Short mmCIF file of C-alpha atoms in Angstrom, two decimals:
data_model
loop_
_atom_site.label_atom_id
_atom_site.label_comp_id
_atom_site.label_asym_id
_atom_site.label_seq_id
_atom_site.Cartn_x
_atom_site.Cartn_y
_atom_site.Cartn_z
CA ASP A 1 -1.05 -19.04 -1.32
CA THR A 2 -2.03 -15.41 -1.97
CA GLU A 3 -0.74 -13.85 1.22
CA VAL A 4 2.18 -11.87 2.51
CA THR A 5 3.03 -13.02 6.03
CA GLN A 6 4.79 -10.69 8.46
CA THR A 7 6.24 -11.57 11.84
CA PRO A 8 6.11 -10.52 14.57
CA LYS A 9 2.75 -8.72 14.66
CA HIS A 10 3.84 -6.54 17.56
CA LEU A 11 7.31 -5.57 18.76
CA VAL A 12 8.47 -3.39 21.63
CA MET A 13 12.15 -2.59 21.68
CA GLY A 14 14.53 -0.35 23.55
CA MET A 15 16.71 2.18 21.79
CA THR A 16 19.82 0.00 22.26
CA ASN A 17 18.22 -3.25 21.05
CA LYS A 18 18.73 -5.09 17.78
CA LYS A 19 15.70 -6.77 16.29
CA SER A 20 14.52 -8.02 12.90
CA LEU A 21 11.21 -7.99 11.06
CA LYS A 22 10.43 -10.84 8.72
CA CYS A 23 8.28 -11.00 5.60
CA GLU A 24 7.45 -14.02 3.47
CA GLN A 25 5.46 -14.60 0.27
CA HIS A 26 5.01 -17.63 -1.96
CA MET A 27 3.22 -16.02 -4.90
CA GLY A 28 6.31 -15.93 -7.10
CA HIS A 29 6.46 -12.14 -6.91
CA ARG A 30 9.92 -10.81 -7.73
CA ALA A 31 9.43 -7.30 -6.32
CA MET A 32 9.20 -6.82 -2.57
CA TYR A 33 8.79 -3.64 -0.56
CA TRP A 34 9.11 -2.20 2.93
CA TYR A 35 6.80 0.63 3.90
CA LYS A 36 6.47 2.66 7.09
CA GLN A 37 3.05 3.94 8.10
CA LYS A 38 2.20 6.45 10.79
CA ALA A 39 -1.32 6.75 12.15
CA LYS A 40 -3.85 8.23 9.71
CA LYS A 41 -1.20 8.66 7.01
CA PRO A 42 -0.54 6.76 3.78
CA PRO A 43 2.28 4.21 3.71
CA GLU A 44 5.70 5.69 2.94
CA LEU A 45 8.08 3.70 0.79
CA MET A 46 11.37 2.73 2.44
CA PHE A 47 12.98 0.06 0.23
CA VAL A 48 12.31 -1.87 -2.95
CA TYR A 49 13.92 -5.17 -3.88
CA SER A 50 13.66 -6.41 -7.43
CA TYR A 51 14.96 -9.90 -8.17
CA GLU A 52 16.60 -9.99 -4.74
CA LYS A 53 18.62 -6.85 -5.45
CA LEU A 54 18.07 -3.53 -3.71
CA SER A 55 16.48 -1.25 -6.30
CA ILE A 56 15.32 1.73 -4.25
CA ASN A 57 16.40 3.13 -0.89
CA GLU A 58 14.30 6.19 -0.14
CA SER A 59 17.07 7.86 1.91
CA VAL A 60 16.26 5.71 4.92
CA PRO A 61 18.57 6.10 7.97
CA SER A 62 21.19 3.38 8.30
CA ARG A 63 19.64 2.15 11.56
CA PHE A 64 17.22 0.33 9.19
CA SER A 65 18.97 -2.38 7.19
CA PRO A 66 17.04 -4.46 4.65
CA GLU A 67 17.98 -7.91 3.45
CA CYS A 68 16.52 -10.20 0.79
CA PRO A 69 17.96 -13.71 1.36
CA ASN A 70 15.88 -15.29 -1.43
CA SER A 71 12.92 -14.59 -3.69
CA SER A 72 10.40 -15.42 -0.95
CA LEU A 73 11.90 -13.69 2.05
CA LEU A 74 12.49 -10.09 3.05
CA ASN A 75 13.95 -8.95 6.35
CA LEU A 76 14.32 -5.57 7.97
CA HIS A 77 17.05 -5.36 10.59
CA LEU A 78 16.61 -2.69 13.24
CA HIS A 79 19.34 -1.22 15.42
CA ALA A 80 19.55 1.84 17.70
CA LEU A 81 16.09 3.07 16.76
CA GLN A 82 14.53 6.27 18.05
CA PRO A 83 11.06 6.69 19.59
CA GLU A 84 9.95 8.52 16.41
CA ASP A 85 10.56 5.28 14.51
CA SER A 86 7.52 3.80 16.23
CA ALA A 87 5.06 2.96 13.45
CA LEU A 88 3.38 0.18 11.51
CA TYR A 89 5.91 -1.47 9.19
CA LEU A 90 4.35 -3.02 6.14
CA CYS A 91 5.80 -5.49 3.69
CA ALA A 92 4.36 -5.86 0.20
CA SER A 93 5.07 -7.78 -2.97
CA SER A 94 4.06 -7.48 -6.60
CA GLN A 95 4.25 -9.39 -9.84
CA ASP A 96 6.99 -8.49 -12.27
CA LEU A 97 6.05 -6.76 -15.52
CA SER A 98 7.89 -9.38 -17.52
CA VAL A 99 5.15 -11.95 -16.80
CA ASP A 100 2.58 -10.35 -19.14
CA GLY A 101 3.66 -6.74 -19.51
CA GLU A 102 1.03 -5.47 -17.07
CA ILE A 103 1.43 -3.75 -13.72
CA TYR A 104 -0.48 -5.36 -10.88
CA GLY A 105 -1.41 -4.08 -7.46
CA TYR A 106 0.72 -4.79 -4.46
CA THR A 107 -0.25 -7.43 -1.94
CA PHE A 108 0.38 -6.11 1.55
CA GLY A 109 0.99 -8.01 4.75
CA SER A 110 -0.79 -7.08 7.97
CA GLY A 111 2.27 -5.31 9.27
CA THR A 112 4.40 -5.23 12.39
CA ARG A 113 3.36 -2.66 14.99
CA LEU A 114 6.70 -1.38 16.32
CA THR A 115 7.04 0.61 19.53
CA VAL A 116 10.45 2.03 20.47
CA VAL A 117 10.82 2.88 24.14
CA GLY B 1 7.58 12.56 -9.72
CA GLU B 2 3.95 11.57 -9.41
CA ASN B 3 1.64 13.44 -7.02
CA VAL B 4 -1.80 12.11 -6.04
CA GLU B 5 -4.41 14.30 -4.37
CA GLN B 6 -7.37 12.62 -2.65
CA HIS B 7 -10.64 14.14 -1.43
CA PRO B 8 -12.43 14.22 0.91
CA SER B 9 -10.21 13.39 3.87
CA THR B 10 -13.24 12.24 5.88
CA LEU B 11 -16.64 11.05 4.68
CA SER B 12 -19.61 10.16 6.84
CA VAL B 13 -22.70 8.48 5.36
CA GLN B 14 -25.79 6.64 6.50
CA GLU B 15 -26.08 2.94 5.83
CA GLY B 16 -27.52 2.38 2.38
CA ASP B 17 -26.27 5.68 0.97
CA SER B 18 -23.61 5.95 -1.72
CA ALA B 19 -20.06 7.17 -1.11
CA VAL B 20 -17.72 8.77 -3.64
CA ILE B 21 -14.00 9.40 -3.20
CA LYS B 22 -12.05 11.37 -5.79
CA CYS B 23 -8.38 11.46 -6.74
CA THR B 24 -6.29 13.42 -9.19
CA TYR B 25 -2.83 12.57 -10.43
CA SER B 26 -0.12 14.61 -12.06
CA ASP B 27 1.96 12.22 -14.20
CA SER B 28 0.38 11.44 -17.56
CA ALA B 29 2.61 8.33 -17.74
CA SER B 30 0.72 6.68 -14.88
CA ASN B 31 -1.30 3.81 -16.29
CA TYR B 32 -2.57 1.72 -13.38
CA PHE B 33 -4.80 2.96 -10.57
CA PRO B 34 -5.51 0.68 -7.60
CA TRP B 35 -7.72 1.39 -4.61
CA TYR B 36 -6.92 0.04 -1.18
CA LYS B 37 -9.08 -0.41 1.91
CA GLN B 38 -7.34 -0.42 5.27
CA GLU B 39 -9.14 -1.54 8.38
CA LEU B 40 -7.86 -0.80 11.86
CA GLY B 41 -4.78 -2.84 12.71
CA LYS B 42 -4.50 -4.36 9.23
CA GLY B 43 -2.50 -3.79 6.11
CA PRO B 44 -4.03 -2.17 3.00
CA GLN B 45 -6.14 -4.55 0.93
CA LEU B 46 -6.60 -4.11 -2.81
CA ILE B 47 -10.32 -3.77 -3.50
CA ILE B 48 -10.49 -2.69 -7.14
CA ASP B 49 -8.18 -1.36 -9.82
CA ILE B 50 -8.38 0.17 -13.27
CA ARG B 51 -5.95 0.44 -16.15
CA SER B 52 -5.52 3.47 -18.39
CA ASN B 53 -7.14 1.75 -21.39
CA VAL B 54 -10.45 1.38 -19.50
CA GLY B 55 -12.87 4.11 -18.46
CA GLU B 56 -14.93 2.26 -15.88
CA LYS B 57 -14.85 -0.97 -13.91
CA LYS B 58 -17.41 -2.42 -11.54
CA ASP B 59 -17.30 -5.19 -8.95
CA GLN B 60 -20.59 -5.71 -7.12
CA ARG B 61 -21.15 -2.59 -4.96
CA ILE B 62 -17.91 -0.84 -5.86
CA ALA B 63 -16.94 0.85 -9.10
CA VAL B 64 -14.07 2.96 -10.31
CA THR B 65 -14.07 5.51 -13.10
CA LEU B 66 -11.07 7.04 -14.86
CA ASN B 67 -10.83 10.23 -16.90
CA LYS B 68 -7.36 10.25 -18.46
CA THR B 69 -7.80 13.64 -20.06
CA ALA B 70 -8.60 15.31 -16.76
CA LYS B 71 -6.23 13.00 -14.85
CA HIS B 72 -8.75 12.03 -12.24
CA PHE B 73 -10.30 8.82 -11.02
CA SER B 74 -13.02 8.06 -8.52
CA LEU B 75 -14.24 5.26 -6.27
CA HIS B 76 -17.98 4.73 -5.95
CA ILE B 77 -19.49 2.56 -3.24
CA THR B 78 -23.24 1.94 -3.41
CA GLU B 79 -25.54 0.62 -0.72
CA THR B 80 -22.93 1.24 1.95
CA GLN B 81 -22.77 -1.03 4.98
CA PRO B 82 -21.15 -0.49 8.41
CA GLU B 83 -18.39 -2.95 7.43
CA ASP B 84 -17.37 -0.56 4.65
CA SER B 85 -16.07 1.78 7.38
CA ALA B 86 -12.31 2.00 6.91
CA VAL B 87 -9.57 4.19 5.45
CA TYR B 88 -9.49 4.16 1.66
CA PHE B 89 -6.36 5.01 -0.33
CA CYS B 90 -6.15 5.68 -4.02
CA ALA B 91 -2.87 5.21 -5.84
CA ALA B 92 -1.31 5.85 -9.22
CA THR B 93 1.36 3.65 -10.71
CA ASN B 94 3.71 3.55 -13.62
CA ALA B 95 6.68 1.34 -14.34
CA GLY B 96 9.03 4.29 -14.70
CA GLY B 97 11.64 2.15 -16.42
CA THR B 98 11.55 -0.53 -13.75
CA SER B 99 10.27 -4.10 -13.92
CA TYR B 100 7.60 -3.32 -11.30
CA GLY B 101 5.15 -0.51 -10.72
CA LYS B 102 6.08 2.31 -8.39
CA LEU B 103 3.06 3.15 -6.26
CA THR B 104 2.19 6.70 -5.21
CA PHE B 105 -0.60 6.93 -2.62
CA GLY B 106 -3.17 9.61 -1.99
CA GLN B 107 -3.54 10.91 1.58
CA GLY B 108 -6.47 8.66 2.39
CA THR B 109 -10.18 9.03 3.16
CA ILE B 110 -11.68 7.93 6.46
CA LEU B 111 -15.12 6.54 5.58
CA THR B 112 -17.63 6.08 8.38
CA VAL B 113 -20.94 4.34 7.67
CA HIS B 114 -23.53 4.91 10.39
CA PRO B 115 -26.11 2.14 10.96
#
């Protein structure tokens, strides 16, 4: 299995709703990432988990709450979002350097298209 | 931190022509340079990468070159086809003391291949 699977593919939510995005990989990657992407822009890093521990939080508002229940799963909990949070949310994973000392490219999922109304 | 500049922002070619996208990076510690292709409604897909100990790498119609001294790297696509139309992102990566590589993207190039 060489894929990162994200669900749902599309999500429309109101500003008072609570929803969660899910990401799953079975490649044995120990680093997992959440990115936000606006149209015609590069992905922007939000969070990095390394060995199931939060390693980087790029000053993301607290209405976004990440969770890494195990080495294969990554969730992003959403609460009280604003319309400007509408975007494509991408999950990615990568192999740890300790495997052979080399950096490898990230494998991205297809994303969740989020619309906040 | 690392800064990656990518040019051009848009590129339009005729089918069969070659396309070249160029990137420069600022951090001499960066040692891994992946290229991603992103089609409409999909996530970025890794298409080719190069490490700092290699000057050139080729995979069928795509190739990447790296000039460490000048801190720039380029993507070359030959014999372009309409299905090559997409947004292409370059990136530079270094471990930065972590156990994974921290990716810094360029701004992207919208490539359009006209039949």
